[in-house]
């Protein structure tokens, strides 16, 4: 089957070897109206990037492929909700993918915990290990609560940089932002997290 190629009308033909980048926001809008051709073009434009993010988060290619499928299914179902006034199409798409990937990691961790529960319950546990586990659980709840206090823009940047493992330059590219703006969002988000968690407070 021949790959689907965008054929924008009324636009000058791009130079050979440099195809014109599709308007992702427009493709999302058309997809929201049930345009399968537009969705296929959206998939072609973003599949590699989506897979790259999924692999970075779940760190397993087979799991990442499933995340990609689940993500594009959600994108197809919810594309009509995309609002360009609230952020770029790339940021909206990658936020869905990141959330799906994180859910997959959490699900795998929960499954692993269930599989090892019996073993853990029948092993002597040192007091220090128990205390450390309790402290880690408390810290995780504090971090989740603090993240909820951030703006959407700050939370997207923080999650990509610190949970996704991306550099400032990569975060800027994913969110369609200047590098300086991405750094500012990350910095402001970290300051707000610090304040919410009381880190460094006197």
Coordinates of N, CA, C and O in Angstrom, one line a residue, residues 11 75 172:
X11 N -0.7 26.1 -2.3 CA 0.6 26.4 -1.7 C 1.6 26.1 -2.7 O 1.5 25.2 -3.5
X75 N -5.8 9.9 20.7 CA -5.7 11.1 19.9 C -6.9 11.2 18.9 O -7.5 12.2 18.7
X172 N 12.3 22.1 24.7 CA 11.9 23.2 23.8 C 11.4 22.8 22.5 O 10.4 23.3 22.0

